[in-house]
PDB file of C-alpha atoms in Angstrom:
ATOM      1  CA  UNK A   1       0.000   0.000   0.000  1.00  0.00           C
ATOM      2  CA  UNK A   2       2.844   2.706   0.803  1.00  0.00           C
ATOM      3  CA  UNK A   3       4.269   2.177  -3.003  1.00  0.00           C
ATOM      4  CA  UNK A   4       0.854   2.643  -4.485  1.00  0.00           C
ATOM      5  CA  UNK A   5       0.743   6.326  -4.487  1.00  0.00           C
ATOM      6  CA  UNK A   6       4.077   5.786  -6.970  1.00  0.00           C
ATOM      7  CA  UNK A   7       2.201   3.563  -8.686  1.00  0.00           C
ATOM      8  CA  UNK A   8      -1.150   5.393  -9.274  1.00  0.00           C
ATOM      9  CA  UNK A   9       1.588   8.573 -10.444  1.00  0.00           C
ATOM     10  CA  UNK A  10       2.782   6.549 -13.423  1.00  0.00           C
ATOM     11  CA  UNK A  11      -0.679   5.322 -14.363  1.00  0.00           C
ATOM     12  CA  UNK A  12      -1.884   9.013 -14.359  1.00  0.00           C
ATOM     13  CA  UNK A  13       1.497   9.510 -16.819  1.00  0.00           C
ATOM     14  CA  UNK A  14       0.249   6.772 -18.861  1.00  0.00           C
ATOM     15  CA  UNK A  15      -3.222   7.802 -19.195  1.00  0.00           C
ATOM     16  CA  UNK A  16      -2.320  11.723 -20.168  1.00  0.00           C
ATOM     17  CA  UNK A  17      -0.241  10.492 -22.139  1.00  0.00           C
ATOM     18  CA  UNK A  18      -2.950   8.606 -23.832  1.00  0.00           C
ATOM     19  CA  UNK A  19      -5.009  11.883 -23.952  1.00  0.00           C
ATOM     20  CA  UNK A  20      -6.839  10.536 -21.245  1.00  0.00           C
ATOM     21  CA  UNK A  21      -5.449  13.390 -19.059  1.00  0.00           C
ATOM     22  CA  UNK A  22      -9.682  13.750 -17.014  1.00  0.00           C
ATOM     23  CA  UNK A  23      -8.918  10.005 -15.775  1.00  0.00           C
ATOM     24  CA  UNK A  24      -5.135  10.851 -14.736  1.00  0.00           C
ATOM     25  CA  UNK A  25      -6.247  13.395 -12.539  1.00  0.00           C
ATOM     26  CA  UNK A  26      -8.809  10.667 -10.901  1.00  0.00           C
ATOM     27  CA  UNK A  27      -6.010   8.507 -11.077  1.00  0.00           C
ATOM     28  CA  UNK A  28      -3.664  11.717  -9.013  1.00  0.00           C
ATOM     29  CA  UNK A  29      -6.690  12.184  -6.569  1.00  0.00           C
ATOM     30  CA  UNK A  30      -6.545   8.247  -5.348  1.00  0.00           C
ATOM     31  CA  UNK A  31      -2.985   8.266  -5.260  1.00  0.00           C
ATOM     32  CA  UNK A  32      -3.281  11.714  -2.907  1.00  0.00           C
ATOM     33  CA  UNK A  33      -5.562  10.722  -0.512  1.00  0.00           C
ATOM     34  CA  UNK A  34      -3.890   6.895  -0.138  1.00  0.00           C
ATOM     35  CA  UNK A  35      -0.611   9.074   0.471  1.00  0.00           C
ATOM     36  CA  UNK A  36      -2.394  10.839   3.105  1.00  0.00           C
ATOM     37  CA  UNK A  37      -3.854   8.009   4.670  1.00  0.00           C
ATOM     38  CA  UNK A  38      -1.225   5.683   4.835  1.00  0.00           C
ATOM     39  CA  UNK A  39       0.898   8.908   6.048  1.00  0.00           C
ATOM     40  CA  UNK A  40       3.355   8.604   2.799  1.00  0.00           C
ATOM     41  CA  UNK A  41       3.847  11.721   1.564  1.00  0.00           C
ATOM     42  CA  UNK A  42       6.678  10.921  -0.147  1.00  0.00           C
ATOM     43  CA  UNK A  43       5.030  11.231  -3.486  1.00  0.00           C
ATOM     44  CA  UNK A  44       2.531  14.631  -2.484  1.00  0.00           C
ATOM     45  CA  UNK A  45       5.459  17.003  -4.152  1.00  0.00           C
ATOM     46  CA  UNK A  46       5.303  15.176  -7.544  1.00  0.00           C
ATOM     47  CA  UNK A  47       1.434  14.673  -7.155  1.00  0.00           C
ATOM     48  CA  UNK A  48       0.838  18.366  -7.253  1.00  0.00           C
ATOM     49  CA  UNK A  49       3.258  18.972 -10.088  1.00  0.00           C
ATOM     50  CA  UNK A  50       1.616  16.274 -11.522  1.00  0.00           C
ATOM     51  CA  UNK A  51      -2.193  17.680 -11.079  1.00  0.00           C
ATOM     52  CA  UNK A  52      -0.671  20.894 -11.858  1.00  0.00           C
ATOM     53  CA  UNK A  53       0.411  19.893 -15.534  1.00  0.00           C
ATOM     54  CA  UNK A  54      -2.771  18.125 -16.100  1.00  0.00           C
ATOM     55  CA  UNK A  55      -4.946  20.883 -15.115  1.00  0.00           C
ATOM     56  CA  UNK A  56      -2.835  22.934 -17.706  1.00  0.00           C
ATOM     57  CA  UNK A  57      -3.817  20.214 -20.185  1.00  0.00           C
ATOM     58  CA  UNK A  58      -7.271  20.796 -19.946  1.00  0.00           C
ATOM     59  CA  UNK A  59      -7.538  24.085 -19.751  1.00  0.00           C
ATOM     60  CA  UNK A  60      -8.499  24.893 -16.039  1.00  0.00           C
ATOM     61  CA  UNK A  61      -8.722  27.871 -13.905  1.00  0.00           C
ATOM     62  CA  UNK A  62      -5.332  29.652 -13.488  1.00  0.00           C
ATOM     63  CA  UNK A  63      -6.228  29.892  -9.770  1.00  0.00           C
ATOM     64  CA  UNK A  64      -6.298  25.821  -9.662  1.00  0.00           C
ATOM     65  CA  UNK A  65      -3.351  25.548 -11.829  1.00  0.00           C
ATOM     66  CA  UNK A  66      -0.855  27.881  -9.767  1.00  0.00           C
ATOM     67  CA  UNK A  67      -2.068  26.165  -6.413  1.00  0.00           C
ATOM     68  CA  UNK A  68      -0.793  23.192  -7.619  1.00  0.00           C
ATOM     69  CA  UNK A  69       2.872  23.947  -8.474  1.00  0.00           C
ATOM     70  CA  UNK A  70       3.070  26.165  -5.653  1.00  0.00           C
ATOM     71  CA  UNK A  71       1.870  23.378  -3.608  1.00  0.00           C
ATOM     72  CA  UNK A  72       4.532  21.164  -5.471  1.00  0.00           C
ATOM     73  CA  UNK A  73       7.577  23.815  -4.897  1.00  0.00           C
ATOM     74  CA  UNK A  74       5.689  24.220  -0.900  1.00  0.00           C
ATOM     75  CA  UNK A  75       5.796  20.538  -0.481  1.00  0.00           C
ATOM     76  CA  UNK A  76       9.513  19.810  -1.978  1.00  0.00           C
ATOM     77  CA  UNK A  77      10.886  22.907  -0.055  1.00  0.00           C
ATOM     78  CA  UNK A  78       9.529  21.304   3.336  1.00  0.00           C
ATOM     79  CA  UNK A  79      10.742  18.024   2.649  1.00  0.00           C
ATOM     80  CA  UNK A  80      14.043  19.626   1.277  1.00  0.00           C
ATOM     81  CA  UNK A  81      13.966  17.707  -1.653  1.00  0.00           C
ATOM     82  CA  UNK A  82      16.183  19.852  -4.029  1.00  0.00           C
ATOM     83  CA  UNK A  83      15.501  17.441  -6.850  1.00  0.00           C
ATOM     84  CA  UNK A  84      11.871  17.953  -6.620  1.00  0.00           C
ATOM     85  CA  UNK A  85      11.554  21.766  -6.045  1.00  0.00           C
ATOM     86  CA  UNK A  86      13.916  21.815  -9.122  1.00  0.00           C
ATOM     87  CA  UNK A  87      11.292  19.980 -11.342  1.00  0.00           C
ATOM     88  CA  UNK A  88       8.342  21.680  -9.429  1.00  0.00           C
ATOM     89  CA  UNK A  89       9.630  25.080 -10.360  1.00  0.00           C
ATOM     90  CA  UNK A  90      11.356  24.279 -13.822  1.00  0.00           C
ATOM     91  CA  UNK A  91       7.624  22.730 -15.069  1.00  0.00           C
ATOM     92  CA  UNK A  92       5.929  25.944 -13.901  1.00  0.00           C
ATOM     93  CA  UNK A  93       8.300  27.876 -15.678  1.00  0.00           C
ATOM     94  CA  UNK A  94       7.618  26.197 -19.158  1.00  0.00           C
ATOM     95  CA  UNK A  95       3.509  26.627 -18.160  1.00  0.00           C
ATOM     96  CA  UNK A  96       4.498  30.842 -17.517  1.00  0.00           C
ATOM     97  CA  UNK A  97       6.574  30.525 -20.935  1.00  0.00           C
ATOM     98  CA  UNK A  98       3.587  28.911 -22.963  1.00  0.00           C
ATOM     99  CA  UNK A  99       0.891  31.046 -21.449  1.00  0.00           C
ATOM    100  CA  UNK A 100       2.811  34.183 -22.628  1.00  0.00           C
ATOM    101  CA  UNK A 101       4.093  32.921 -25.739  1.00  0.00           C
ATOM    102  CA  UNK A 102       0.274  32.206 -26.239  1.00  0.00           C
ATOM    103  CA  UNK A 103       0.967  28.504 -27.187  1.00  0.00           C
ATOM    104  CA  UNK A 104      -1.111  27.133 -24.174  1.00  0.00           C
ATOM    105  CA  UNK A 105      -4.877  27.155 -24.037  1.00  0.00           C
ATOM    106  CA  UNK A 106      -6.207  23.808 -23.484  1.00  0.00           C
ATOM    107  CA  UNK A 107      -3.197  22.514 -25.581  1.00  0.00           C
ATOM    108  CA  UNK A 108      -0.505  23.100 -22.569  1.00  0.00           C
ATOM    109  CA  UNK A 109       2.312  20.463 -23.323  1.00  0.00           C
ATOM    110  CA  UNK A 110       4.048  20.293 -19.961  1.00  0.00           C
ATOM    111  CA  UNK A 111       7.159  18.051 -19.590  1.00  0.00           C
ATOM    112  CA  UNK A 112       6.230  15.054 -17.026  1.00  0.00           C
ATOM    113  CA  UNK A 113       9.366  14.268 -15.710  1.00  0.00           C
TER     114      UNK A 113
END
């Protein structure tokens, strides 16, 4: 059960990648709530980066999409996970540079790893 958060991450990779990116963020949702109830938040940095690019995919609120990778940078910072912050920040940084190079829209193309 603690690995399944990990687990549930790569299937939510899979399915965006599959343009299937509504069901990866069901698939981010189980693996954030098994995370906090098995108290494994390991993974919550990369799950919020993670929702973060997905809700850029489909076009959401900027509100909701800026939560998220400040929640990922929050999380990574806390847990002093340089790594992580790194790839928090760096993937919020391409979403800033497609917004205002007017690329994004519902077609964001964020890197997942």
């Amino acid at each position: 059960m603690l690995g399944l958060p990990g687990w549930l991450a790569l299937k939510a990779e899979a399915l965006h990648l599959a343009n299937r990116t509504a069901e990866a963020l069901e698939a981010i949702r189980e693996a954030e709530v098994l995370a906090e109830r098995f108290e494994n938040r390991f993974w919550c940095a990369e799950l919020h980066r993670l929702r973060g690019v997905f809700l850029a995919a489909l076009g959401a609120e900027e509100a909701q999409i800026l939560a998220s990778f400040c929640e990922a940078i929050r999380i990574a910072k806390e847990q002093k996970s340089v790594s992580l912050e790194k790839r928090a920040e760096a993937t919020y940084t391409e979403y800033r540079r497609q917004k205002a190079s007017g690329s994004g829209g519902r077609g964001f193309r964020l890197p997942l790893g």
